[in-house]
CSV table of C-alpha atoms in Angstrom, one decimal:
chain,number,residue,atom,x,y,z
Q,1,MET,CA,0.0,0.0,0.0
Q,2,ALA,CA,2.9,2.4,0.7
Q,3,PRO,CA,4.1,2.5,-2.9
Q,4,ALA,CA,0.6,3.1,-4.2
Q,5,THR,CA,0.1,5.9,-1.6
Q,6,GLU,CA,3.4,7.5,-2.6
Q,7,HIS,CA,2.4,7.2,-6.3
Q,8,GLN,CA,-1.0,8.8,-5.6
Q,9,SER,CA,0.6,11.6,-3.6
Q,10,SER,CA,3.1,12.2,-6.4
Q,11,PHE,CA,0.4,12.2,-9.0
Q,12,LEU,CA,-1.8,14.7,-7.0
Q,13,SER,CA,1.2,17.0,-6.5
Q,14,ARG,CA,1.9,17.0,-10.3
Q,15,ILE,CA,-1.8,17.8,-11.0
Q,16,SER,CA,-1.7,20.6,-8.4
Q,17,ARG,CA,1.4,22.1,-9.9
Q,18,ARG,CA,0.0,21.8,-13.4
Q,19,ASN,CA,-3.2,23.5,-12.3
Q,20,GLN,CA,-1.2,26.3,-10.8
Q,21,VAL,CA,0.7,26.8,-14.0
Q,22,VAL,CA,-2.5,26.8,-16.0
Q,23,SER,CA,-4.0,29.3,-13.6
Q,24,MET,CA,-1.0,31.6,-13.8
Q,25,ASP,CA,-1.1,31.4,-17.6
Q,26,VAL,CA,-4.9,32.3,-17.6
Q,27,ASN,CA,-4.3,35.2,-15.2
Q,28,HIS,CA,-1.4,36.5,-17.3
Q,29,GLU,CA,-3.5,36.3,-20.5
Q,30,GLN,CA,-6.3,38.1,-18.7
Q,31,GLU,CA,-3.9,40.8,-17.5
Q,32,LEU,CA,-2.6,41.3,-21.1
Q,33,GLU,CA,-6.1,41.5,-22.4
Q,34,GLU,CA,-7.1,44.1,-19.8
Q,35,LEU,CA,-3.9,46.1,-20.5
Q,36,GLU,CA,-4.7,46.1,-24.3
Q,37,ASP,CA,-8.2,47.2,-23.7
Q,38,PHE,CA,-7.0,50.0,-21.4
Q,39,GLN,CA,-4.5,51.2,-24.1
Q,40,LYS,CA,-7.2,51.2,-26.7
Q,41,HIS,CA,-9.5,53.2,-24.3
Q,42,VAL,CA,-6.8,55.8,-23.8
Q,43,ALA,CA,-5.9,56.0,-27.5
Q,44,GLU,CA,-9.6,56.4,-28.5
Q,45,GLY,CA,-10.1,59.2,-25.9
Q,46,PHE,CA,-7.2,61.3,-27.2
Q,47,ASN,CA,-8.0,60.6,-30.8
Q,48,GLU,CA,-11.3,62.3,-30.2
Q,49,LEU,CA,-9.5,65.4,-29.0
Q,50,LEU,CA,-7.5,65.8,-32.3
Q,51,PRO,CA,-9.5,68.3,-34.4
Q,52,PRO,CA,-10.2,67.0,-37.9
Q,53,SER,CA,-8.3,69.0,-40.5
Q,54,ASP,CA,-11.4,69.2,-42.7
Q,55,SER,CA,-13.7,70.4,-40.0
Q,56,PRO,CA,-13.4,74.1,-39.2
Q,57,GLU,CA,-16.4,73.8,-36.9
Q,58,SER,CA,-14.5,71.6,-34.4
Q,59,ASP,CA,-13.3,73.1,-31.1
Q,60,PRO,CA,-9.8,74.5,-31.4
Q,61,ILE,CA,-7.1,73.0,-29.1
Q,62,LEU,CA,-6.8,74.9,-25.9
Q,63,SER,CA,-10.3,76.5,-26.3
Q,64,ILE,CA,-12.5,76.3,-23.2
Q,65,GLN,CA,-14.8,73.7,-24.7
Q,66,TRP,CA,-11.8,71.6,-25.8
Q,67,LEU,CA,-10.3,71.8,-22.3
Q,68,ARG,CA,-13.6,70.5,-20.9
Q,69,LYS,CA,-13.5,67.6,-23.2
Q,70,LEU,CA,-9.9,66.9,-22.2
Q,71,LEU,CA,-10.9,66.6,-18.6
Q,72,ASP,CA,-13.8,64.3,-19.5
Q,73,VAL,CA,-11.3,62.1,-21.3
Q,74,PHE,CA,-9.1,62.1,-18.3
Q,75,MET,CA,-11.9,61.1,-16.0
Q,76,SER,CA,-12.9,58.3,-18.3
Q,77,CYS,CA,-9.3,57.0,-18.5
Q,78,GLU,CA,-9.0,57.2,-14.7
Q,79,SER,CA,-12.2,55.2,-14.2
Q,80,GLU,CA,-10.9,52.5,-16.6
Q,81,PHE,CA,-7.5,52.5,-14.9
Q,82,HIS,CA,-9.2,51.9,-11.5
Q,83,SER,CA,-11.0,48.9,-12.9
Q,84,VAL,CA,-7.8,47.4,-14.3
Q,85,LEU,CA,-5.9,48.0,-11.0
Q,86,THR,CA,-8.5,46.6,-8.7
Q,87,ALA,CA,-8.8,43.5,-10.9
Q,88,ASN,CA,-5.1,42.8,-10.4
Q,89,GLN,CA,-4.6,43.8,-6.8
Q,90,ALA,CA,-2.0,41.1,-6.1
Q,91,GLN,CA,0.4,42.6,-8.6
Q,92,ILE,CA,0.6,46.0,-6.9
Q,93,SER,CA,3.2,44.9,-4.4
Q,94,LYS,CA,5.4,43.1,-7.0
Q,95,PRO,CA,8.0,44.5,-9.5
Q,96,PRO,CA,7.7,46.8,-11.4
Q,97,LEU,CA,4.5,48.2,-9.7
Q,98,ASP,CA,6.0,48.2,-6.3
Q,99,LYS,CA,8.2,51.2,-7.5
Q,100,LEU,CA,5.7,52.8,-9.8
Q,101,VAL,CA,2.9,53.0,-7.3
Q,102,PRO,CA,4.6,55.3,-4.8
Q,103,GLU,CA,5.8,57.5,-7.7
Q,104,MET,CA,2.2,57.8,-8.9
Q,105,LEU,CA,0.9,58.6,-5.5
Q,106,ASP,CA,3.4,61.5,-5.3
Q,107,ARG,CA,2.3,62.7,-8.8
Q,108,ILE,CA,-1.3,62.7,-7.6
Q,109,VAL,CA,-0.4,65.0,-4.7
Q,110,LYS,CA,1.3,67.4,-7.1
Q,111,ALA,CA,-1.6,67.2,-9.5
Q,112,LEU,CA,-3.9,68.3,-6.7
Q,113,ASP,CA,-1.9,71.4,-6.2
Q,114,ILE,CA,-2.1,72.1,-9.9
Q,115,CYS,CA,-5.9,71.7,-9.8
Q,116,THR,CA,-5.9,74.2,-7.0
Q,117,ALA,CA,-3.8,76.7,-9.0
Q,118,VAL,CA,-5.9,76.2,-12.1
Q,119,VAL,CA,-9.2,76.9,-10.3
Q,120,ASN,CA,-7.7,80.2,-9.0
Q,121,GLY,CA,-6.3,80.9,-12.5
Q,122,VAL,CA,-9.8,80.6,-14.0
Q,123,ASP,CA,-10.8,83.3,-11.5
Q,124,SER,CA,-8.1,85.6,-12.9
Q,125,VAL,CA,-9.4,84.9,-16.4
Q,126,ARG,CA,-12.9,85.9,-15.2
Q,127,GLN,CA,-11.5,89.2,-14.1
Q,128,ILE,CA,-10.0,89.8,-17.5
Q,129,GLN,CA,-13.4,88.9,-19.0
Q,130,ARG,CA,-15.1,91.6,-16.8
Q,131,LEU,CA,-12.7,94.2,-18.1
Q,132,ALA,CA,-13.5,93.2,-21.7
Q,133,GLU,CA,-17.2,93.4,-20.9
Q,134,ILE,CA,-16.7,97.0,-19.6
Q,135,ALA,CA,-14.9,97.9,-22.8
Q,136,VAL,CA,-17.6,96.3,-25.0
Q,137,THR,CA,-20.5,98.1,-23.1
Q,138,ALA,CA,-18.7,101.4,-23.5
Q,139,LEU,CA,-17.9,101.0,-27.2
Q,140,LYS,CA,-21.5,99.9,-28.0
Q,141,GLN,CA,-22.9,103.3,-26.9
Q,142,THR,CA,-24.6,105.2,-29.7
Q,143,PRO,CA,-23.7,107.8,-30.4
Q,144,LEU,CA,-20.2,107.1,-29.2
Q,145,SER,CA,-18.9,109.8,-27.0
Q,146,ASP,CA,-15.5,110.8,-25.6
Q,147,GLY,CA,-16.6,109.7,-22.2
Q,148,SER,CA,-17.5,106.2,-23.4
Q,149,VAL,CA,-14.2,105.8,-25.2
Q,150,ARG,CA,-12.3,106.9,-22.1
Q,151,ARG,CA,-14.1,104.2,-20.1
Q,152,ALA,CA,-13.3,101.6,-22.7
Q,153,LYS,CA,-9.7,102.8,-22.8
Q,154,ARG,CA,-9.3,102.4,-19.0
Q,155,ALA,CA,-10.7,98.9,-19.1
Q,156,LEU,CA,-8.5,98.0,-22.1
Q,157,THR,CA,-5.4,99.4,-20.4
Q,158,SER,CA,-6.0,97.1,-17.4
Q,159,LEU,CA,-6.9,94.1,-19.7
Q,160,LEU,CA,-3.7,94.4,-21.8
Q,161,ALA,CA,-1.6,95.0,-18.6
Q,162,ALA,CA,-2.9,91.7,-17.3
Q,163,PHE,CA,-1.8,89.9,-20.4
Q,164,ASN,CA,1.6,91.5,-20.3
Q,165,ALA,CA,2.0,90.7,-16.6
Q,166,ASP,CA,1.2,87.1,-17.4
Q,167,LYS,CA,3.9,86.9,-20.0
Q,168,SER,CA,6.6,88.6,-17.9
Q,169,SER,CA,5.9,87.0,-14.5
Q,170,GLY,CA,4.7,83.6,-15.6
Q,171,GLY,CA,1.1,83.5,-14.4
Q,172,SER,CA,0.3,86.7,-12.6
Q,173,SER,CA,-2.7,88.2,-14.2
Q,174,GLY,CA,-5.9,90.0,-13.6
Q,175,GLY,CA,-7.2,93.5,-13.2
Q,176,SER,CA,-9.6,95.6,-11.2
Q,177,SER,CA,-13.1,94.9,-12.2
Q,178,GLY,CA,-13.9,98.5,-12.2
Q,179,GLY,CA,-11.5,99.3,-14.9
Q,180,SER,CA,-9.5,101.8,-12.8
Q,181,GLY,CA,-6.2,100.7,-14.2
Q,182,ARG,CA,-5.0,99.1,-11.0
Q,183,ARG,CA,-3.6,95.6,-11.6
Q,184,THR,CA,-4.2,92.9,-9.1
Q,185,THR,CA,-1.9,89.9,-9.5
Q,186,THR,CA,-3.0,86.3,-9.1
Q,187,THR,CA,-0.6,86.0,-6.2
Q,188,GLU,CA,-2.4,88.8,-4.4
Q,189,GLN,CA,-5.7,87.2,-5.1
Q,190,TRP,CA,-4.6,83.7,-3.9
Q,191,SER,CA,-7.0,82.3,-1.4
Q,192,SER,CA,-8.2,79.0,-0.2
Q,193,PHE,CA,-9.4,76.6,-3.0
Q,194,GLY,CA,-12.0,75.3,-0.5
Q,195,ARG,CA,-13.2,78.8,0.3
Q,196,ARG,CA,-13.6,79.8,-3.4
Q,197,SER,CA,-15.3,76.6,-4.3
Q,198,GLY,CA,-17.7,76.4,-1.3
Q,199,GLY,CA,-15.5,74.0,0.7
Q,200,GLY,CA,-14.9,71.6,-2.2
Q,201,GLY,CA,-11.1,71.7,-2.5
Q,202,GLY,CA,-7.8,71.0,-0.7
Q,203,GLY,CA,-6.5,74.4,0.4
Q,204,CYS,CA,-4.2,77.0,-1.2
Q,205,VAL,CA,-0.7,76.8,-2.5
Q,206,SER,CA,2.2,78.7,-1.0
Q,207,LYS,CA,3.6,81.9,-2.5
Q,208,ASN,CA,6.8,80.1,-3.4
Q,209,TRP,CA,4.9,77.4,-5.2
Q,210,SER,CA,5.5,77.1,-9.0
Q,211,ALA,CA,3.3,75.3,-11.5
Q,212,ALA,CA,6.3,74.9,-13.9
Q,213,LYS,CA,8.4,73.2,-11.1
Q,214,GLN,CA,5.5,70.9,-10.3
Q,215,ILE,CA,5.3,69.7,-13.9
Q,216,GLN,CA,9.0,69.2,-14.0
Q,217,ALA,CA,8.9,67.2,-10.8
Q,218,MET,CA,6.0,65.1,-12.2
Q,219,THR,CA,8.0,64.3,-15.4
Q,220,ALA,CA,11.4,63.7,-13.6
Q,221,ASN,CA,11.1,59.9,-13.3
Q,222,LEU,CA,8.4,59.3,-15.9
Q,223,VAL,CA,10.1,56.6,-17.9
Q,224,VAL,CA,8.9,53.3,-19.5
Q,225,PRO,CA,9.3,50.6,-16.8
Q,226,ARG,CA,12.3,48.4,-17.5
Q,227,GLY,CA,11.3,45.1,-18.9
Q,228,SER,CA,7.9,46.3,-19.8
Q,229,GLU,CA,6.6,48.0,-22.9
Q,230,ALA,CA,3.7,49.5,-20.9
Q,231,SER,CA,1.9,49.2,-17.6
Q,232,PRO,CA,-1.5,50.6,-16.5
Q,233,ILE,CA,0.2,52.8,-13.8
Q,234,TYR,CA,2.9,54.1,-16.2
Q,235,ILE,CA,0.2,54.9,-18.8
Q,236,MET,CA,-2.1,56.6,-16.3
Q,237,SER,CA,0.8,58.6,-14.9
Q,238,SER,CA,1.6,59.8,-18.4
Q,239,VAL,CA,-2.0,60.8,-19.0
Q,240,MET,CA,-2.2,62.7,-15.7
Q,241,VAL,CA,1.1,64.6,-16.5
Q,242,MET,CA,-0.1,65.4,-20.0
Q,243,VAL,CA,-3.5,66.7,-18.8
Q,244,MET,CA,-1.9,68.8,-15.9
Q,245,TRP,CA,0.7,70.2,-18.3
Q,246,THR,CA,-2.0,71.2,-20.8
Q,247,LEU,CA,-4.0,73.0,-18.1
Q,248,VAL,CA,-1.0,75.0,-16.9
Q,249,VAL,CA,-0.3,76.0,-20.5
Q,250,ALA,CA,-3.9,77.1,-21.1
Q,251,VAL,CA,-4.7,78.8,-17.8
Q,252,PRO,CA,-2.6,81.5,-16.1
Q,253,CYS,CA,-1.2,79.7,-13.0
Q,254,GLN,CA,1.2,80.8,-10.3
Q,255,THR,CA,4.7,80.9,-11.7
Q,256,SER,CA,4.4,79.0,-14.9
Q,257,ASN,CA,7.6,80.5,-16.4
Q,258,GLY,CA,10.0,77.9,-17.5
Q,259,LEU,CA,7.3,75.5,-18.5
Q,260,THR,CA,8.7,72.7,-20.7
Q,261,VAL,CA,7.6,72.6,-24.4
Q,262,HIS,CA,8.1,68.8,-24.7
Q,263,LEU,CA,6.8,65.9,-22.5
Q,264,PRO,CA,8.6,62.5,-22.3
Q,265,LEU,CA,5.8,60.5,-23.9
Q,266,PRO,CA,6.6,57.4,-25.9
Q,267,LYS,CA,5.8,58.1,-29.5
Q,268,HIS,CA,6.1,54.5,-30.5
Q,269,GLN,CA,3.3,53.3,-28.3
Q,270,VAL,CA,-0.1,53.2,-29.8
Q,271,TRP,CA,-1.9,54.6,-26.7
Q,272,ALA,CA,0.3,57.7,-26.7
Q,273,SER,CA,0.2,58.5,-30.4
Q,274,ALA,CA,-2.7,61.0,-30.3
Q,275,ALA,CA,-1.5,62.5,-27.0
Q,276,VAL,CA,1.9,63.1,-28.4
Q,277,SER,CA,0.4,64.8,-31.5
Q,278,ILE,CA,-1.7,67.1,-29.2
Q,279,THR,CA,1.3,68.1,-27.1
Q,280,GLU,CA,3.4,68.7,-30.2
Q,281,LYS,CA,0.7,71.1,-31.5
Q,282,ILE,CA,0.6,72.9,-28.2
Q,283,GLY,CA,4.4,73.0,-28.1
Q,284,GLU,CA,4.5,74.6,-31.5
Q,285,GLU,CA,2.0,77.3,-30.4
Q,286,MET,CA,4.2,78.0,-27.3
Q,287,LYS,CA,7.2,78.4,-29.6
Q,288,ARG,CA,5.3,80.6,-32.0
Q,289,LYS,CA,4.2,82.9,-29.2
Q,290,GLU,CA,7.7,82.7,-27.7
Q,291,MET,CA,6.1,81.8,-24.4
Q,292,ARG,CA,7.2,79.4,-21.7
Q,293,SER,CA,4.3,80.3,-19.4
Q,294,GLY,CA,0.6,79.8,-19.1
Q,295,GLY,CA,-2.3,81.7,-20.6
Q,296,LEU,CA,-2.6,80.3,-24.1
Q,297,MET,CA,-6.3,79.6,-23.8
Q,298,GLU,CA,-7.7,80.1,-27.3
Q,299,GLU,CA,-10.3,82.7,-26.1
Q,300,MET,CA,-7.6,84.6,-24.2
Q,301,GLN,CA,-5.4,84.8,-27.3
Q,302,ARG,CA,-8.3,86.2,-29.4
Q,303,MET,CA,-9.2,88.6,-26.6
Q,304,GLU,CA,-5.7,90.0,-26.5
Q,305,ARG,CA,-5.6,90.4,-30.3
Q,306,ILE,CA,-8.9,92.3,-30.4
Q,307,GLY,CA,-8.0,94.3,-27.3
Q,308,LEU,CA,-5.0,95.7,-29.1
Q,309,LYS,CA,-7.1,96.8,-32.0
Q,310,LEU,CA,-9.7,98.4,-29.7
Q,311,MET,CA,-7.0,100.2,-27.8
Q,312,GLU,CA,-5.5,101.5,-31.0
Q,313,PHE,CA,-8.9,102.8,-31.9
Q,314,SER,CA,-9.6,104.4,-28.5
Q,315,GLU,CA,-6.2,106.1,-28.5
Q,316,GLY,CA,-6.8,107.7,-31.9
Q,317,PHE,CA,-10.5,108.4,-31.4
Q,318,ARG,CA,-11.8,111.6,-32.7
Q,319,PHE,CA,-15.5,112.4,-32.5
Q,320,ASN,CA,-16.0,112.3,-36.2
Q,321,GLY,CA,-17.2,108.8,-36.9
Q,322,GLU,CA,-14.6,108.1,-39.5
Q,323,VAL,CA,-13.3,104.9,-37.9
Q,324,GLU,CA,-15.6,102.1,-36.8
Q,325,VAL,CA,-14.8,99.0,-34.8
Q,326,VAL,CA,-18.3,97.4,-34.9
Q,327,ALA,CA,-16.9,94.0,-36.0
Q,328,GLU,CA,-14.2,93.9,-33.3
Q,329,VAL,CA,-16.6,94.9,-30.6
Q,330,ALA,CA,-19.0,92.2,-31.7
Q,331,GLU,CA,-16.2,89.6,-31.7
Q,332,MET,CA,-15.1,90.7,-28.2
Q,333,GLU,CA,-18.7,90.4,-27.0
Q,334,GLU,CA,-18.9,86.9,-28.5
Q,335,ILE,CA,-15.7,85.8,-26.6
Q,336,CYS,CA,-17.1,87.2,-23.4
Q,337,ARG,CA,-20.2,85.2,-23.9
Q,338,LYS,CA,-18.3,82.0,-24.5
Q,339,MET,CA,-16.2,82.7,-21.3
Q,340,GLU,CA,-19.4,83.4,-19.3
Q,341,ASP,CA,-20.9,80.1,-20.4
Q,342,GLY,CA,-17.8,78.0,-20.3
Q,343,LEU,CA,-15.4,79.1,-17.5
Q,344,GLU,CA,-17.8,78.1,-14.7
Q,345,VAL,CA,-18.2,74.6,-16.2
Q,346,LEU,CA,-14.5,74.3,-16.8
Q,347,GLN,CA,-13.8,75.3,-13.1
Q,348,ARG,CA,-16.4,72.7,-12.0
Q,349,ARG,CA,-14.7,70.0,-14.1
Q,350,VAL,CA,-11.3,70.8,-12.5
Q,351,ARG,CA,-12.9,70.5,-9.1
Q,352,GLU,CA,-14.3,67.1,-10.1
Q,353,VAL,CA,-10.9,66.0,-11.2
Q,354,PHE,CA,-9.5,67.1,-7.9
Q,355,HIS,CA,-12.0,65.0,-6.0
Q,356,ARG,CA,-11.5,62.0,-8.3
Q,357,LEU,CA,-7.7,62.1,-7.7
Q,358,VAL,CA,-8.3,62.3,-3.9
Q,359,LYS,CA,-10.5,59.3,-4.1
Q,360,SER,CA,-8.2,57.4,-6.4
Q,361,ARG,CA,-5.2,58.0,-4.1
Q,362,SER,CA,-7.2,56.7,-1.1
Q,363,GLU,CA,-8.3,53.6,-3.0
Q,364,ILE,CA,-4.7,52.8,-4.1
Q,365,LEU,CA,-3.5,53.1,-0.5
Q,366,GLU,CA,-6.3,50.8,0.5
Q,367,VAL,CA,-5.3,48.2,-2.0
Q,368,ILE,CA,-1.7,48.5,-0.8
Q,369,GLY,CA,-2.9,48.0,2.8
Q,370,HIS,CA,-4.8,44.8,1.8
Q,371,CYS,CA,-1.7,43.4,0.0
Q,372,ASN,CA,0.5,44.0,3.0
Q,373,VAL,CA,-1.8,42.2,5.4
């Protein structure tokens, strides 16, 4: 009986080992399938953000509506990422994820600061919008009087000074809503994110905080994991950095001077192809404007261009009706209307991203806790 028992034991152990191998193969295939699905999801999201060359009606890159779509894509990618991560919890404490996870958690903290700065930056854009509205109201008066033009000129002076301040100091912008000509910098306006958003944020950033340095820190160790062409955490980290970089480019943020023009995204990977194209287009715009700071929101660029024309008109105004700026005033009014409708929704989207990142970080820490038990 002993030999038979030994043979049976040996047979059962072989069956057990074979089942373990089969189970490991099945799990690995499932992980690869989930990773491929996640990459497709990311690629499709960013492909939708690339404006078709034959569609002039599409939202321009860095416009308010486009930025809202970008944040929607980010939220969708983050949700998909969470599903992939929770389905493979056992892998989170093993190489290469054991190193990538802490780096991602650190990036999330930096991204929260950037969300805070962007929300405040949108407030500074609103102040610029109010100055433009004052100028529009004054220049729409009929008949146009010297007094109306002077009011418009005061508002335009503050508006253009805000744009120049943004370029020279890397994110300080704004102006007095009454068009008195006194400039108020974003740093002076800095207040608690939670207070501005009705208690929905995570506090304010310090005066020495720099959006550009935050982006640099987020990209410092953003490299493809060794021995792996891609991983969900690396992909999601790259997406997060790209989205935060784009927000800082578009919205005047505290000290965005020195903002990098290029991001370390892998061109050869399918999931990153559209994202790389988008960042390259934005980088070209930064070079064209000779800017390394934020404030390239499409509506802001148009507003500055028209503001210069209206200022030229107001400085040379003579009450003789020879020069008209009806078209420019109408365009400025249209931009103000877009900002009025869009900035609040954009700000709300950024707050939603803030809360999603807070939740995501807590959930990742919870998974780590379970793995370490």
